[in-house]
Coordinates of C-alpha atoms and ligand atoms in Angstrom, one line a residue:
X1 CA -14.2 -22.6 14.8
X2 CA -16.1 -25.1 12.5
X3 CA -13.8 -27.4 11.0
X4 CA -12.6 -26.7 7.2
X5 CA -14.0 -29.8 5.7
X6 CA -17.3 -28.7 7.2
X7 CA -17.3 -25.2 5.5
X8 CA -15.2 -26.4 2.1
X9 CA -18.1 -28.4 1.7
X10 CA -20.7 -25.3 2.3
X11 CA -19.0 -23.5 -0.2
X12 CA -19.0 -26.3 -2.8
X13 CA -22.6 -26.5 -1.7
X14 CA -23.4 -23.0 -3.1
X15 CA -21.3 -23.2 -6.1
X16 CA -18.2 -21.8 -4.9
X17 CA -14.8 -23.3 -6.8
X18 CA -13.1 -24.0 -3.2
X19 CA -10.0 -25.0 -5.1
X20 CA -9.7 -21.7 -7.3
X21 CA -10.4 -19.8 -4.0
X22 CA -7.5 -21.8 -2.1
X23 CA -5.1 -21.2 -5.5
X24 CA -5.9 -17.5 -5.4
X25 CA -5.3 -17.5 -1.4
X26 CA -2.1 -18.8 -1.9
X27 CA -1.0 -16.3 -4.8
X28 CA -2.3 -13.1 -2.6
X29 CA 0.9 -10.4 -2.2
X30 CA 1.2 -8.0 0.4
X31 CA 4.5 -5.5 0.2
X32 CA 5.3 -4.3 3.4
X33 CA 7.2 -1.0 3.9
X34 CA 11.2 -0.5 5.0
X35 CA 9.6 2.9 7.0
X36 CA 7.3 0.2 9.0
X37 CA 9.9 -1.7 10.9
X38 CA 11.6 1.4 12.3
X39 CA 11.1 4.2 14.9
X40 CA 8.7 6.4 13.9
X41 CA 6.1 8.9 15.4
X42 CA 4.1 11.8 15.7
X43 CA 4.8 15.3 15.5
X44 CA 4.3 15.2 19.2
X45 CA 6.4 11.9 20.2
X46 CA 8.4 9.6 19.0
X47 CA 8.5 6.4 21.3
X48 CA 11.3 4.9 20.6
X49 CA 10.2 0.3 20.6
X50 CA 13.1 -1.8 21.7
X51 CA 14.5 -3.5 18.7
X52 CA 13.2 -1.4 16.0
X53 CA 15.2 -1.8 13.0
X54 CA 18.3 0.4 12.5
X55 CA 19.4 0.2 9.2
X56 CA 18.1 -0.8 6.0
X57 CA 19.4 -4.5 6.1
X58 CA 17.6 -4.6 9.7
X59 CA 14.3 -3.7 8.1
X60 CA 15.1 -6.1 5.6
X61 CA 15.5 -9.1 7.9
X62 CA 12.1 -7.7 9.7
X63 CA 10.5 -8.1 6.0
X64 CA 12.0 -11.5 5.8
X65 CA 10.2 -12.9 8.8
X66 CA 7.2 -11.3 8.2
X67 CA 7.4 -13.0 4.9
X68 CA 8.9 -16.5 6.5
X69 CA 5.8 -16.5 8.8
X70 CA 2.9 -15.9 6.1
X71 CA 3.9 -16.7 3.1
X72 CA 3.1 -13.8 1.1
X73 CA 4.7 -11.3 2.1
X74 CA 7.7 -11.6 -0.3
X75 CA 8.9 -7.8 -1.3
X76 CA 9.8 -4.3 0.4
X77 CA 8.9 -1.0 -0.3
X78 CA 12.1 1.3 -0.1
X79 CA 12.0 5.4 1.0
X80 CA 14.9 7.7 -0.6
X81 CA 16.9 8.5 0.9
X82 CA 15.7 6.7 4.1
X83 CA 17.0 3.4 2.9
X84 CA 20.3 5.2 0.9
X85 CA 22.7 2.4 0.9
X86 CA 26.6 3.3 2.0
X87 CA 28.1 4.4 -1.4
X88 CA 24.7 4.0 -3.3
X89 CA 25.4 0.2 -3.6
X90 CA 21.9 -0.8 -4.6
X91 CA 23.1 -4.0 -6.3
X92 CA 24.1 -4.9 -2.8
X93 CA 20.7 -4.1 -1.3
X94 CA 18.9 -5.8 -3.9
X95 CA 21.3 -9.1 -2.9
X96 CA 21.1 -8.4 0.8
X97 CA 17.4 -8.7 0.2
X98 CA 17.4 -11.6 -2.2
X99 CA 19.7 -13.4 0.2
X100 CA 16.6 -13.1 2.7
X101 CA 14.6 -15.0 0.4
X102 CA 12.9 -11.5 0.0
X103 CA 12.5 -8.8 -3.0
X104 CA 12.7 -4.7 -3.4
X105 CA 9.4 -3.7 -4.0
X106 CA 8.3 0.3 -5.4
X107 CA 11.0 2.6 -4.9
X108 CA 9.8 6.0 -3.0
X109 CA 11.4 8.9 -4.0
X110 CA 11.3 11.4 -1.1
X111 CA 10.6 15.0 -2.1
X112 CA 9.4 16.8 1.0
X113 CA 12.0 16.4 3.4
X114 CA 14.7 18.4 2.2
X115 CA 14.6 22.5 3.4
X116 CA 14.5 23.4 -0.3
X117 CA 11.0 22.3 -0.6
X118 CA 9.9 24.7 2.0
X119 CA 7.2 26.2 -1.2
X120 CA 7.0 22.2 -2.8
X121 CA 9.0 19.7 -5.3
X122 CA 7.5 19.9 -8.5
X123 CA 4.9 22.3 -7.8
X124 CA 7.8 24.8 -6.5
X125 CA 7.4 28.3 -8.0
X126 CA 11.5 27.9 -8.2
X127 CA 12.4 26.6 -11.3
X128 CA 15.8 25.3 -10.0
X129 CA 14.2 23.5 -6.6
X130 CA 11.5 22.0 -9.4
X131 CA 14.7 20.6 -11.4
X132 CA 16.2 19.4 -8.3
X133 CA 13.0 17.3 -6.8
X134 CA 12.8 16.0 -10.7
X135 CA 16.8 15.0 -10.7
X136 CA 15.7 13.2 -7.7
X137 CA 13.2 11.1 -9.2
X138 CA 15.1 10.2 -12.1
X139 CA 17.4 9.2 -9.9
X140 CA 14.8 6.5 -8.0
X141 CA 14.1 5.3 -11.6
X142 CA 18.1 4.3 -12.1
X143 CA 17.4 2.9 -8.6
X144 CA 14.4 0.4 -9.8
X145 CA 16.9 -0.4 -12.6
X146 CA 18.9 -1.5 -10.1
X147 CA 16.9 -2.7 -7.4
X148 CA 14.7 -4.6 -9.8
X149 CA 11.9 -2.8 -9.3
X150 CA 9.3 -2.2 -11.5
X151 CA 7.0 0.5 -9.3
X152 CA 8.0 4.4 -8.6
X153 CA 5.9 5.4 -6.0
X154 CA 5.0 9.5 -5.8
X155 CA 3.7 11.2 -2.9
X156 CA 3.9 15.3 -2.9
X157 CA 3.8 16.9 -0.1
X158 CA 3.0 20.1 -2.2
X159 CA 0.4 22.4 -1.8
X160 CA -0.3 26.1 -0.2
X161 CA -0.9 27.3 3.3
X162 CA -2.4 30.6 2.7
X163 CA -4.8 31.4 -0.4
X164 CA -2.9 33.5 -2.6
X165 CA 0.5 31.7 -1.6
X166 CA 1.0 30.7 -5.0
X167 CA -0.6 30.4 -8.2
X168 CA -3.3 27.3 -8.3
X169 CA -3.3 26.9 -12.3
X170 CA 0.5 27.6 -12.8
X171 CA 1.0 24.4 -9.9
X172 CA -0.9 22.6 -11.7
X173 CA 1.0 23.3 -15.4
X174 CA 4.3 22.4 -13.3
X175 CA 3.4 19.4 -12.2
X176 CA 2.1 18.1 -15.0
X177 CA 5.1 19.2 -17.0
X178 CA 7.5 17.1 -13.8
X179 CA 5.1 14.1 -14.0
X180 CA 5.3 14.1 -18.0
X181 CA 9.5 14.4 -17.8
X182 CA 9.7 11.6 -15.1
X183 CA 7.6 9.2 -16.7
X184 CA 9.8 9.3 -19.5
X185 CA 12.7 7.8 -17.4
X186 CA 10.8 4.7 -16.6
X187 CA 12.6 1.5 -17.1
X188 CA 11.3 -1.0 -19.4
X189 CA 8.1 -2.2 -17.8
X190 CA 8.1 0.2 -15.1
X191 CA 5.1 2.5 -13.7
X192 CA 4.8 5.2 -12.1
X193 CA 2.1 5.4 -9.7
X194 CA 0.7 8.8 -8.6
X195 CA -0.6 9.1 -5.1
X196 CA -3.1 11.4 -3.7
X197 CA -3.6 13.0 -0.2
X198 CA -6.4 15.7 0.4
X199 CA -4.4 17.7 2.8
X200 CA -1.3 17.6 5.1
X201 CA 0.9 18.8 4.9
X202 CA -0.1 21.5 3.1
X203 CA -4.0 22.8 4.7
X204 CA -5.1 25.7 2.0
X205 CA -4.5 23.3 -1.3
X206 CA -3.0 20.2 -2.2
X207 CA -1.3 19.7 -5.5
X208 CA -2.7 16.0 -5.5
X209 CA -5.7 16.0 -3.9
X210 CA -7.8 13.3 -4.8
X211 CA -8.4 10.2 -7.0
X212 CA -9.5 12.7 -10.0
X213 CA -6.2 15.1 -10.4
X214 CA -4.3 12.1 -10.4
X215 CA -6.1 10.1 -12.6
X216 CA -6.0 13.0 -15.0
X217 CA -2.2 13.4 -14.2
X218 CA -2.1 9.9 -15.1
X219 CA -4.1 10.2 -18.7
X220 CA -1.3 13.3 -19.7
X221 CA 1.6 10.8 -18.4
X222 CA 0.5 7.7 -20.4
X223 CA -0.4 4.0 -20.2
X224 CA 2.3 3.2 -17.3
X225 CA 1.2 5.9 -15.3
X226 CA -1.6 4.8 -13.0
X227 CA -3.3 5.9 -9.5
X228 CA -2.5 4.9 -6.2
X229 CA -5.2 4.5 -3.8
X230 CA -4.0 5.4 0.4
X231 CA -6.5 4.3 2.0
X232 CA -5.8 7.1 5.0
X233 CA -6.1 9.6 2.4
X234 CA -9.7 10.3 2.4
X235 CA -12.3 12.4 3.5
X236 CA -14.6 10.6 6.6
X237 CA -17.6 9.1 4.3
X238 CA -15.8 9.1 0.9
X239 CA -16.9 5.6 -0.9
X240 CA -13.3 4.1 -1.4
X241 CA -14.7 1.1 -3.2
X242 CA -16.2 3.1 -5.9
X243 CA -13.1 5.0 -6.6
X244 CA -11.5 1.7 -7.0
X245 CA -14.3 -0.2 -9.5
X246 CA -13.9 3.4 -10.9
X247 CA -10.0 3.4 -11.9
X248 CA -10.1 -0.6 -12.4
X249 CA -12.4 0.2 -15.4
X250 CA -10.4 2.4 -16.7
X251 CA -7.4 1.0 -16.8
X252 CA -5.5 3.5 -14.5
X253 CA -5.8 1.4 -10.9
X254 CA -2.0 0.9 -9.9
X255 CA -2.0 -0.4 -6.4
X256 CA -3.2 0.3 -2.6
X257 CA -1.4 1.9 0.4
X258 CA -3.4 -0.3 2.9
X259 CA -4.0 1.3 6.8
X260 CA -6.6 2.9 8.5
X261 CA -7.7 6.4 7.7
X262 CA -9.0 7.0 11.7
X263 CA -5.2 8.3 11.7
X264 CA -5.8 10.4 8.3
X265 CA -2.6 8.6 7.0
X266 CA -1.1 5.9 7.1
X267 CA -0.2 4.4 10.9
X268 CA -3.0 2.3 12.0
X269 CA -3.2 -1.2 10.8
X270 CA -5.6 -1.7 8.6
X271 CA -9.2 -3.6 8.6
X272 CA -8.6 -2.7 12.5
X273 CA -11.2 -0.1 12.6
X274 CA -13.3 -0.9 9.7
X275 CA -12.7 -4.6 8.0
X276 CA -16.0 -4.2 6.8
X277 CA -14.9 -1.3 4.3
X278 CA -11.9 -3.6 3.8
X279 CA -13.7 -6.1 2.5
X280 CA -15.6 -4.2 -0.2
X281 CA -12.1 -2.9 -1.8
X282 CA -11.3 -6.6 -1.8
X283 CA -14.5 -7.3 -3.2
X284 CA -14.2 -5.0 -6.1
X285 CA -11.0 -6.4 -7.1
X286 CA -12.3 -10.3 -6.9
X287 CA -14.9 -9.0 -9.0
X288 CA -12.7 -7.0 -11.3
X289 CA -10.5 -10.0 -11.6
X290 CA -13.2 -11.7 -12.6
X291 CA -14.3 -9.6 -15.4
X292 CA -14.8 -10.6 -19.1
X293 CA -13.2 -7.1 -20.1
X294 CA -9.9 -7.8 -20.8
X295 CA -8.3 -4.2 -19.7
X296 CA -10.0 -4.3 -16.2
X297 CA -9.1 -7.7 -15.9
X298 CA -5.3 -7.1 -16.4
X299 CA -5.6 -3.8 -14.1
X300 CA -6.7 -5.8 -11.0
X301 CA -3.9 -8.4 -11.9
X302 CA -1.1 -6.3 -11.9
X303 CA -1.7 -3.9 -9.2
X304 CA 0.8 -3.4 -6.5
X305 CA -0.9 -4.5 -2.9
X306 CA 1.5 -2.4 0.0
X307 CA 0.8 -1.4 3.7
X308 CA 2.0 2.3 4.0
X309 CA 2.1 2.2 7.8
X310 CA 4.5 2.7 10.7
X311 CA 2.9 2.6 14.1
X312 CA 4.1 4.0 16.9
X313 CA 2.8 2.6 20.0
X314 CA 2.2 -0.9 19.4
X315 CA 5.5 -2.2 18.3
X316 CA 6.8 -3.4 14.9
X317 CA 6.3 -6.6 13.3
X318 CA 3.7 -7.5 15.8
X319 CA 0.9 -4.7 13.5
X320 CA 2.7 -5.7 10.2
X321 CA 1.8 -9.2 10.3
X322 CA -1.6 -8.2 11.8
X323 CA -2.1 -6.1 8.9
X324 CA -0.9 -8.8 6.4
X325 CA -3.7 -10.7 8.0
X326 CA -5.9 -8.4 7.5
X327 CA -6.0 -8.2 3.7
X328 CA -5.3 -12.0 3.7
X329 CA -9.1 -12.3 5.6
X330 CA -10.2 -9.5 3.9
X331 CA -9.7 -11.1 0.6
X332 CA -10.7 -14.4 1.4
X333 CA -14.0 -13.2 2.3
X334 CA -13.8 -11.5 -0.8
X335 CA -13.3 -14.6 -2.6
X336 CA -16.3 -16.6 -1.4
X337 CA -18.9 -13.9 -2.6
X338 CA -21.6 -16.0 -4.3
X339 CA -21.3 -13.7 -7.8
X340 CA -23.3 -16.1 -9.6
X341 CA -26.5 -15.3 -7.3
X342 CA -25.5 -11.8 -6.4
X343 CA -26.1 -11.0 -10.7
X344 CA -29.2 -12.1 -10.8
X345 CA -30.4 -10.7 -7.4
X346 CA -28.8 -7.0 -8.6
X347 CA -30.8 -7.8 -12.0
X348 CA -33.9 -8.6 -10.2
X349 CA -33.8 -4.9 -8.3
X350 CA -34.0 -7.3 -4.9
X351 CA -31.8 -4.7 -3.0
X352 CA -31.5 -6.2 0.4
X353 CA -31.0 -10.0 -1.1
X354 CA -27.7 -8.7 -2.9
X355 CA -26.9 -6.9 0.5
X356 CA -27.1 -10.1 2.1
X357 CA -25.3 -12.0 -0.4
X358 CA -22.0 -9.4 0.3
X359 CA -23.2 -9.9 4.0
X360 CA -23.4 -13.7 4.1
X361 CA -19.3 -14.0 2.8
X362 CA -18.8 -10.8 5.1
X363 CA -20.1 -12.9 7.8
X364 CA -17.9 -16.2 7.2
X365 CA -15.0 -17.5 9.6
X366 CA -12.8 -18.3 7.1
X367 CA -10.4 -18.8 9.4
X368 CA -10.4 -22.9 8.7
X369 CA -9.8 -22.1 5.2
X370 CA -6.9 -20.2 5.8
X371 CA -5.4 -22.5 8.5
X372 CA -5.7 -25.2 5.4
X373 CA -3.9 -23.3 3.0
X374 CA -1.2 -22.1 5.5
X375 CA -0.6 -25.8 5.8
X376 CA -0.4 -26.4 2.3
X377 CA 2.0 -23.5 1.7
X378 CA 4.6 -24.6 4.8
X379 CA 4.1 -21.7 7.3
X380 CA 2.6 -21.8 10.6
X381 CA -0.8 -22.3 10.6
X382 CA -1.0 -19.0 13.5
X383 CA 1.6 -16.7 12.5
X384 CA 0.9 -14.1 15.3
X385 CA 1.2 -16.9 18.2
X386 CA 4.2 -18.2 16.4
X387 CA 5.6 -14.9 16.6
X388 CA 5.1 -14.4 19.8
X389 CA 6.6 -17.7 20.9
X390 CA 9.7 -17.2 18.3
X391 CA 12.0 -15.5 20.7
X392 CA 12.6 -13.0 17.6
X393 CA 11.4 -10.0 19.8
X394 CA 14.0 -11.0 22.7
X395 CA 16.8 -11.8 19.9
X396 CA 16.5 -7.9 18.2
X397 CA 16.0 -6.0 21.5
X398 CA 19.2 -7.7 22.8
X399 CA 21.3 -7.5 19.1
X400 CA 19.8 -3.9 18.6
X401 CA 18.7 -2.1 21.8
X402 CA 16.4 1.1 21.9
X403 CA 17.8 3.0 18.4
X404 CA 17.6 6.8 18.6
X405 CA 16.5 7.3 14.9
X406 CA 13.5 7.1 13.1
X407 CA 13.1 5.4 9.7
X408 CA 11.8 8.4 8.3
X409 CA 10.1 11.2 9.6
X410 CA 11.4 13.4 12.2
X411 CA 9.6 13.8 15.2
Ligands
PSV501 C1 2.2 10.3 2.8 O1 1.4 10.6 3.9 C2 2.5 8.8 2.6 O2 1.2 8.1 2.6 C3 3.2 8.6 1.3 O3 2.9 7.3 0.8 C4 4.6 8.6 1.8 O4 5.5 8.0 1.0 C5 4.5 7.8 3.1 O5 3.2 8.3 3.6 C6 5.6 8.0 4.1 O6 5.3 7.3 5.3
MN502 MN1 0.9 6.4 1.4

């Protein structure tokens, strides 16, 4: 590795702000998810990992030493009901986590796990299963009241098997008409953020099937109602980054699942197949943040950063803080893209000079700079070798032994 004075210099040498890169470093957030830190699998197997967490409080204390060991990892996306607490007590959770020196991030509402939404939540052609699936998420918006949260977080697993099932256009009306009467149960400040997924479980249609419907959902919902980008959820070859430059313009970007769509959803840790295309979603939101248009700019600052994944084979916090990492390099790489030049190459028409440009920050070891800041911000300058030398993996096997359950889904 060269050393960081060596390459702080290199980037002040090509008229990089090295201090507004290290400030931005430091600010980065990454939410992890409760669903991540226990058993989980595939519809095949679930292989149960020694000292997964059981209960919420477990997954909590996971969160915390992800957080303890990077720095900026400092909030938790919940699952309803997964993470119910024991008479509702979300006040407790909320201090539980606080006490951890972490936060509750979005609040999932879960609306596909239930037999009633054997024919879908919102999109049900049952008017009473369509009430109970929206009584549910007004339900996770008292919860964010609670919790402190300011994101609710909507997946639908709804969609048709068979053409003809169901009636595309009337789905459509009914889930506009769900989205329109949750949104209006938002707390003060809160947003709901509409995710989409081309297929699965549903395989004929998908009531939210790409970027576009929910977008448009978004538009009929209002301002606090914005899109939320999975990365798994995507054809092979879809241009992610544009859809993101896309929704940052208009206003509508609300935050990221991060993994890695080999899987098609969301279990692989992310930037492990492709940290290429990881860098070019970071590097539309450095630029983004950047922007002189005031709406775009605020978009890109407020959006909610979260890793949707829960692996299966390759333990727990060990891929979490891999894939904290991840968007931590991602983003720094992000960070040192020479803008200044790339404008005036892209205005020139000299095609392969702005590739390069993306290619020469793409190319970086910014590991030295990140070393330096994890100094500066107090946690170990390795956070995986610390890991692996903290004993922590010994301390839960023995205090929780193999669990049975899942966090979530049922194998
Ligand atoms: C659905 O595949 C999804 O990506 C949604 O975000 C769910 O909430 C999550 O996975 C559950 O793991
Ligand atoms: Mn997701």
């Amino acid at each position: 590795m060269i050393p960081y004075t060596y390459l702080s210099e290199q980037l002040a040498s090509d008229g990089i702000d090295v201090n507004a890169v290290e400030a931005a470093l430091k600010a980065q957030r990454i939410e992890t998810p409760s669903w991540g830190y226990a058993n989980s699998g595939t519809r095949f197997k679930t292989f149960a990992h020694a000292g997964a967490a059981r209960t919420t409080r477990e997954k909590l204390d996971d969160a915390a030493m992800v957080h303890k060991l990077t720095g900026i990892a400092p909030s938790v996306a919940v699952h309803i009901p997964w993470d119910k607490p024991e008479g509702d007590d979300y006040v407790a959770m909320r201090q539980y986590a606080e006490s951890c020196g972490i936060k509750i991030g979005a609040v999932n509402p879960n609306v596909f796990q239930d037999e009633v939404y054997r024919l879908g939540s919102l999109g049900n052609p049952n008017s009473g299963i369509r009430e109970l699936a929206l009584d549910h998420l007004i339900e996770c918006c008292d919860i964010m009241r609670k919790t402190g949260s300011r994101d609710l977080s909507l997946w639908f697993a709804d969609g048709t098997n068979y053409a003809g099932q169901d009636d595309l256009r009337a789905r459509k009306r009914r889930f506009e008409e769900g989205l329109r009467q949750a949104y209006t149960h938002l707390p003060t400040g809160g947003r709901m953020l509409i995710e989409y997924k081309f297929f699965e479980p549903a395989f004929y249609s998908t009531d939210v099937p790409d970027w576009g419907v929910a977008y448009a959902f978004a538009l009929k919902c209002g301002p606090q109602a914005q899109v939320l980008v999975d990365l798994g959820h995507h054809a092979p070859g879809v241009n992610i980054e544009q859809i993101v430059s896309f929704l940052l313009d208009e206003g509508r970007l609300g935050g990221f699942h991060f993994n890695n769509r080999k899987y098609a959803d969301d279990d692989l840790v992310v930037g492990s197949v492709n940290p290429y295309e990881l860098f070019l979603i970071f590097n539309e939101l450095v630029g983004a943040a950047q922007s002189s248009d005031v709406l775009t700019r605020s978009t890109a600052e407020n959006l909610a950063y979260m890793i949707d994944q829960s692996h299966n084979i390759e333990g727990k916090l060990l891929p979490m803080l891999v894939s904290v990492i991840n968007c931590q390099e991602a983003y720094a790489k992000a960070l040192i893209v020479n803008r200044a030049k790339l404008r005036v190459v892209q205005q020139d028409g000299d095609v392969l000079g702005a590739h390069e440009i993306l290619n020469a920050a793409y190319k970086t070891d910014v590991r030295p700079l990140l070393a330096h800041i994890r100094q500066e911000m107090g946690v170990p300058i390795d956070p995986i070798a610390v890991y692996r030398a903290s004993g922590y993996e010994a301390k839960i096997t023995n205090e929780r032994g193999t669990a049975k359950n899942t966090g979530g889904y049922q194998a």
